[in-house]
Amino acid sequence: MTVAMAGPGGSKGARLGAALLGAERGARPGPQEEGRGQLRAAAAMAEPGDRSIHTQHISAVHNVPMRVLIRPIPAELEPDKVRSLMETLQEDPERVPPIDVLWIKGSQGGDYFYSFGGCHRFAAHQALNRETIPAKIIPSTLSDLRTYLGSSTPLLR
């Protein structure tokens, strides 16, 4: 399994690569994923109109395994929007902006990847049986997660 970290990232980039590799190893591969072991990360800058307020300062976009993402809030989806995104992903995937993912280290060093927005993009990737989804990774804390989940925040190890 290899990780290609592009652009400046220093030790933070190396830690992210290791965390994604660890998450990759910790998840069971599906039948069509057996024998595949590459996780690729690429640097990309979204167009000004495609920037998230949370990640406008982050240029690196990583192909994150769908199976490692934790999405604790049920999505309210518009089927037409999901279908439209599916078509765009098949025709010109670069037109679909990456999702934002919070990367949280647990108290015992575990890596957790939480995603709250990008519900339609996530559903479109899922419907197309994509193994990964482009994402901007936001190094975060348990306190940040508590902002989203309140007293429902789990104990992360």
PDB file of C-alpha atoms in Angstrom:
ATOM      1  CA  MET A   1       0.000   0.000   0.000  1.00  0.00           C
ATOM      2  CA  THR A   2       1.446   3.393  -0.939  1.00  0.00           C
ATOM      3  CA  VAL A   3       0.519   6.965  -0.236  1.00  0.00           C
ATOM      4  CA  ALA A   4       1.724   9.791  -2.432  1.00  0.00           C
ATOM      5  CA  MET A   5       1.597  13.053  -0.540  1.00  0.00           C
ATOM      6  CA  ALA A   6       1.866  16.011  -2.880  1.00  0.00           C
ATOM      7  CA  GLY A   7       2.816  19.549  -2.023  1.00  0.00           C
ATOM      8  CA  PRO A   8       4.107  20.942   1.235  1.00  0.00           C
ATOM      9  CA  GLY A   9       2.873  19.029   4.218  1.00  0.00           C
ATOM     10  CA  GLY A  10       5.928  18.174   6.209  1.00  0.00           C
ATOM     11  CA  SER A  11       5.289  16.010   9.194  1.00  0.00           C
ATOM     12  CA  LYS A  12       1.571  16.873   9.222  1.00  0.00           C
ATOM     13  CA  GLY A  13       1.287  15.461   5.687  1.00  0.00           C
ATOM     14  CA  ALA A  14       3.165  12.344   6.715  1.00  0.00           C
ATOM     15  CA  ARG A  15       0.912  11.899   9.763  1.00  0.00           C
ATOM     16  CA  LEU A  16      -2.183  12.232   7.571  1.00  0.00           C
ATOM     17  CA  GLY A  17      -0.814   9.682   5.126  1.00  0.00           C
ATOM     18  CA  ALA A  18      -0.080   7.289   7.970  1.00  0.00           C
ATOM     19  CA  ALA A  19      -3.525   7.901   9.460  1.00  0.00           C
ATOM     20  CA  LEU A  20      -5.264   7.188   6.174  1.00  0.00           C
ATOM     21  CA  LEU A  21      -3.151   4.068   5.731  1.00  0.00           C
ATOM     22  CA  GLY A  22      -4.063   2.953   9.242  1.00  0.00           C
ATOM     23  CA  ALA A  23      -7.734   3.591   8.546  1.00  0.00           C
ATOM     24  CA  GLU A  24      -7.356   1.693   5.292  1.00  0.00           C
ATOM     25  CA  ARG A  25      -5.806  -1.276   7.088  1.00  0.00           C
ATOM     26  CA  GLY A  26      -8.423  -1.208   9.844  1.00  0.00           C
ATOM     27  CA  ALA A  27     -11.341  -1.423   7.429  1.00  0.00           C
ATOM     28  CA  ARG A  28     -12.337  -4.666   5.779  1.00  0.00           C
ATOM     29  CA  PRO A  29     -12.039  -4.494   1.994  1.00  0.00           C
ATOM     30  CA  GLY A  30     -15.104  -5.296  -0.058  1.00  0.00           C
ATOM     31  CA  PRO A  31     -15.048  -8.117  -2.620  1.00  0.00           C
ATOM     32  CA  GLN A  32     -14.016  -5.876  -5.523  1.00  0.00           C
ATOM     33  CA  GLU A  33     -11.338  -4.203  -3.379  1.00  0.00           C
ATOM     34  CA  GLU A  34      -9.453  -7.400  -2.513  1.00  0.00           C
ATOM     35  CA  GLY A  35      -5.907  -7.156  -3.798  1.00  0.00           C
ATOM     36  CA  ARG A  36      -6.032  -3.411  -4.230  1.00  0.00           C
ATOM     37  CA  GLY A  37      -3.941  -1.497  -1.809  1.00  0.00           C
ATOM     38  CA  GLN A  38      -3.275   1.964  -3.120  1.00  0.00           C
ATOM     39  CA  LEU A  39      -4.468   5.164  -1.607  1.00  0.00           C
ATOM     40  CA  ARG A  40      -3.581   8.159  -3.719  1.00  0.00           C
ATOM     41  CA  ALA A  41      -3.518  11.734  -2.560  1.00  0.00           C
ATOM     42  CA  ALA A  42      -3.134  14.652  -4.937  1.00  0.00           C
ATOM     43  CA  ALA A  43      -2.790  18.378  -4.487  1.00  0.00           C
ATOM     44  CA  ALA A  44      -5.449  20.484  -6.140  1.00  0.00           C
ATOM     45  CA  MET A  45      -6.895  23.945  -5.659  1.00  0.00           C
ATOM     46  CA  ALA A  46     -10.625  24.464  -6.046  1.00  0.00           C
ATOM     47  CA  GLU A  47     -11.944  27.368  -8.038  1.00  0.00           C
ATOM     48  CA  PRO A  48     -12.710  30.417  -5.840  1.00  0.00           C
ATOM     49  CA  GLY A  49     -16.465  29.767  -6.020  1.00  0.00           C
ATOM     50  CA  ASP A  50     -16.005  26.126  -4.957  1.00  0.00           C
ATOM     51  CA  ARG A  51     -14.197  26.822  -1.691  1.00  0.00           C
ATOM     52  CA  SER A  52     -15.600  25.860   1.653  1.00  0.00           C
ATOM     53  CA  ILE A  53     -15.291  28.429   4.411  1.00  0.00           C
ATOM     54  CA  HIS A  54     -13.637  25.705   6.520  1.00  0.00           C
ATOM     55  CA  THR A  55     -11.068  24.647   3.939  1.00  0.00           C
ATOM     56  CA  GLN A  56     -10.355  27.746   1.857  1.00  0.00           C
ATOM     57  CA  HIS A  57      -6.785  27.698   3.229  1.00  0.00           C
ATOM     58  CA  ILE A  58      -6.291  23.989   2.371  1.00  0.00           C
ATOM     59  CA  SER A  59      -5.230  23.136  -1.163  1.00  0.00           C
ATOM     60  CA  ALA A  60      -4.506  19.404  -0.825  1.00  0.00           C
ATOM     61  CA  VAL A  61      -7.287  17.093  -1.965  1.00  0.00           C
ATOM     62  CA  HIS A  62      -7.059  13.447  -0.871  1.00  0.00           C
ATOM     63  CA  ASN A  63      -8.897  10.438  -2.249  1.00  0.00           C
ATOM     64  CA  VAL A  64     -10.314   9.137   1.029  1.00  0.00           C
ATOM     65  CA  PRO A  65     -11.712   5.596   1.267  1.00  0.00           C
ATOM     66  CA  MET A  66     -15.494   5.864   1.596  1.00  0.00           C
ATOM     67  CA  ARG A  67     -15.543   3.109   4.212  1.00  0.00           C
ATOM     68  CA  VAL A  68     -13.472   5.100   6.743  1.00  0.00           C
ATOM     69  CA  LEU A  69     -15.831   8.094   6.790  1.00  0.00           C
ATOM     70  CA  ILE A  70     -18.109   8.492   9.774  1.00  0.00           C
ATOM     71  CA  ARG A  71     -21.340  10.333   8.934  1.00  0.00           C
ATOM     72  CA  PRO A  72     -23.345  10.529  12.180  1.00  0.00           C
ATOM     73  CA  ILE A  73     -26.151  12.773  10.941  1.00  0.00           C
ATOM     74  CA  PRO A  74     -28.727  11.237   8.557  1.00  0.00           C
ATOM     75  CA  ALA A  75     -28.873  13.026   5.220  1.00  0.00           C
ATOM     76  CA  GLU A  76     -31.961  14.688   3.771  1.00  0.00           C
ATOM     77  CA  LEU A  77     -31.391  14.044   0.076  1.00  0.00           C
ATOM     78  CA  GLU A  78     -32.952  15.417  -3.080  1.00  0.00           C
ATOM     79  CA  PRO A  79     -32.891  12.498  -5.570  1.00  0.00           C
ATOM     80  CA  ASP A  80     -32.650  14.792  -8.611  1.00  0.00           C
ATOM     81  CA  LYS A  81     -29.577  16.489  -7.160  1.00  0.00           C
ATOM     82  CA  VAL A  82     -27.917  13.125  -6.505  1.00  0.00           C
ATOM     83  CA  ARG A  83     -28.688  11.984 -10.090  1.00  0.00           C
ATOM     84  CA  SER A  84     -27.282  15.222 -11.485  1.00  0.00           C
ATOM     85  CA  LEU A  85     -24.088  14.821  -9.464  1.00  0.00           C
ATOM     86  CA  MET A  86     -23.771  11.216 -10.624  1.00  0.00           C
ATOM     87  CA  GLU A  87     -23.922  12.374 -14.241  1.00  0.00           C
ATOM     88  CA  THR A  88     -21.347  15.090 -13.597  1.00  0.00           C
ATOM     89  CA  LEU A  89     -19.033  12.623 -11.831  1.00  0.00           C
ATOM     90  CA  GLN A  90     -19.201  10.317 -14.853  1.00  0.00           C
ATOM     91  CA  GLU A  91     -18.698  13.096 -17.413  1.00  0.00           C
ATOM     92  CA  ASP A  92     -16.325  15.539 -15.690  1.00  0.00           C
ATOM     93  CA  PRO A  93     -15.466  14.653 -12.070  1.00  0.00           C
ATOM     94  CA  GLU A  94     -13.223  17.735 -11.680  1.00  0.00           C
ATOM     95  CA  ARG A  95     -16.380  19.884 -11.672  1.00  0.00           C
ATOM     96  CA  VAL A  96     -17.530  18.357  -8.379  1.00  0.00           C
ATOM     97  CA  PRO A  97     -15.816  19.994  -5.381  1.00  0.00           C
ATOM     98  CA  PRO A  98     -14.290  17.812  -2.651  1.00  0.00           C
ATOM     99  CA  ILE A  99     -16.083  17.232   0.626  1.00  0.00           C
ATOM    100  CA  ASP A 100     -14.688  18.449   3.956  1.00  0.00           C
ATOM    101  CA  VAL A 101     -13.550  15.823   6.454  1.00  0.00           C
ATOM    102  CA  LEU A 102     -12.590  16.378  10.089  1.00  0.00           C
ATOM    103  CA  TRP A 103      -9.551  14.290  11.098  1.00  0.00           C
ATOM    104  CA  ILE A 104      -9.582  13.652  14.843  1.00  0.00           C
ATOM    105  CA  LYS A 105      -6.968  11.780  16.875  1.00  0.00           C
ATOM    106  CA  GLY A 106      -8.434   9.693  19.673  1.00  0.00           C
ATOM    107  CA  SER A 107      -7.094   9.636  23.232  1.00  0.00           C
ATOM    108  CA  GLN A 108      -5.071   6.495  22.463  1.00  0.00           C
ATOM    109  CA  GLY A 109      -3.926   7.533  18.994  1.00  0.00           C
ATOM    110  CA  GLY A 110      -6.830   6.236  16.897  1.00  0.00           C
ATOM    111  CA  ASP A 111      -7.702   8.100  13.701  1.00  0.00           C
ATOM    112  CA  TYR A 112     -11.294   9.143  13.031  1.00  0.00           C
ATOM    113  CA  PHE A 113     -12.598  10.801   9.870  1.00  0.00           C
ATOM    114  CA  TYR A 114     -15.917  12.629  10.302  1.00  0.00           C
ATOM    115  CA  SER A 115     -17.921  14.148   7.472  1.00  0.00           C
ATOM    116  CA  PHE A 116     -20.985  16.301   8.044  1.00  0.00           C
ATOM    117  CA  GLY A 117     -21.557  18.182   4.778  1.00  0.00           C
ATOM    118  CA  GLY A 118     -21.424  17.079   1.173  1.00  0.00           C
ATOM    119  CA  CYS A 119     -24.373  14.723   1.610  1.00  0.00           C
ATOM    120  CA  HIS A 120     -25.387  14.752  -2.061  1.00  0.00           C
ATOM    121  CA  ARG A 121     -21.782  14.336  -3.239  1.00  0.00           C
ATOM    122  CA  PHE A 122     -21.301  11.441  -0.799  1.00  0.00           C
ATOM    123  CA  ALA A 123     -24.560   9.792  -1.948  1.00  0.00           C
ATOM    124  CA  ALA A 124     -23.574  10.188  -5.620  1.00  0.00           C
ATOM    125  CA  HIS A 125     -20.196   8.534  -5.016  1.00  0.00           C
ATOM    126  CA  GLN A 126     -21.924   5.780  -3.043  1.00  0.00           C
ATOM    127  CA  ALA A 127     -24.505   5.195  -5.792  1.00  0.00           C
ATOM    128  CA  LEU A 128     -21.672   4.900  -8.339  1.00  0.00           C
ATOM    129  CA  ASN A 129     -19.934   2.339  -6.084  1.00  0.00           C
ATOM    130  CA  ARG A 130     -16.835   4.519  -5.839  1.00  0.00           C
ATOM    131  CA  GLU A 131     -14.234   3.279  -3.359  1.00  0.00           C
ATOM    132  CA  THR A 132     -12.893   6.764  -2.606  1.00  0.00           C
ATOM    133  CA  ILE A 133     -14.136  10.337  -2.527  1.00  0.00           C
ATOM    134  CA  PRO A 134     -12.101  13.525  -2.993  1.00  0.00           C
ATOM    135  CA  ALA A 135     -11.857  15.353   0.325  1.00  0.00           C
ATOM    136  CA  LYS A 136     -10.074  18.187   2.044  1.00  0.00           C
ATOM    137  CA  ILE A 137      -8.843  17.022   5.427  1.00  0.00           C
ATOM    138  CA  ILE A 138      -9.235  19.391   8.381  1.00  0.00           C
ATOM    139  CA  PRO A 139      -7.032  18.480  11.372  1.00  0.00           C
ATOM    140  CA  SER A 140      -9.498  18.805  14.264  1.00  0.00           C
ATOM    141  CA  THR A 141      -9.950  18.146  17.967  1.00  0.00           C
ATOM    142  CA  LEU A 142     -12.510  16.383  20.111  1.00  0.00           C
ATOM    143  CA  SER A 143     -13.699  19.861  21.109  1.00  0.00           C
ATOM    144  CA  ASP A 144     -14.377  20.645  17.428  1.00  0.00           C
ATOM    145  CA  LEU A 145     -16.362  17.418  17.104  1.00  0.00           C
ATOM    146  CA  ARG A 146     -18.359  18.310  20.222  1.00  0.00           C
ATOM    147  CA  THR A 147     -19.477  21.480  18.390  1.00  0.00           C
ATOM    148  CA  TYR A 148     -21.282  19.238  15.903  1.00  0.00           C
ATOM    149  CA  LEU A 149     -22.448  16.407  18.154  1.00  0.00           C
ATOM    150  CA  GLY A 150     -22.855  17.979  21.600  1.00  0.00           C
ATOM    151  CA  SER A 151     -23.440  15.429  24.350  1.00  0.00           C
ATOM    152  CA  SER A 152     -23.661  12.684  21.703  1.00  0.00           C
ATOM    153  CA  THR A 153     -19.904  12.971  21.083  1.00  0.00           C
ATOM    154  CA  PRO A 154     -18.404   9.505  21.488  1.00  0.00           C
ATOM    155  CA  LEU A 155     -15.292   8.654  23.456  1.00  0.00           C
ATOM    156  CA  LEU A 156     -12.654   8.277  20.751  1.00  0.00           C
ATOM    157  CA  ARG A 157      -9.668   6.108  21.579  1.00  0.00           C
TER     158      ARG A 157
END
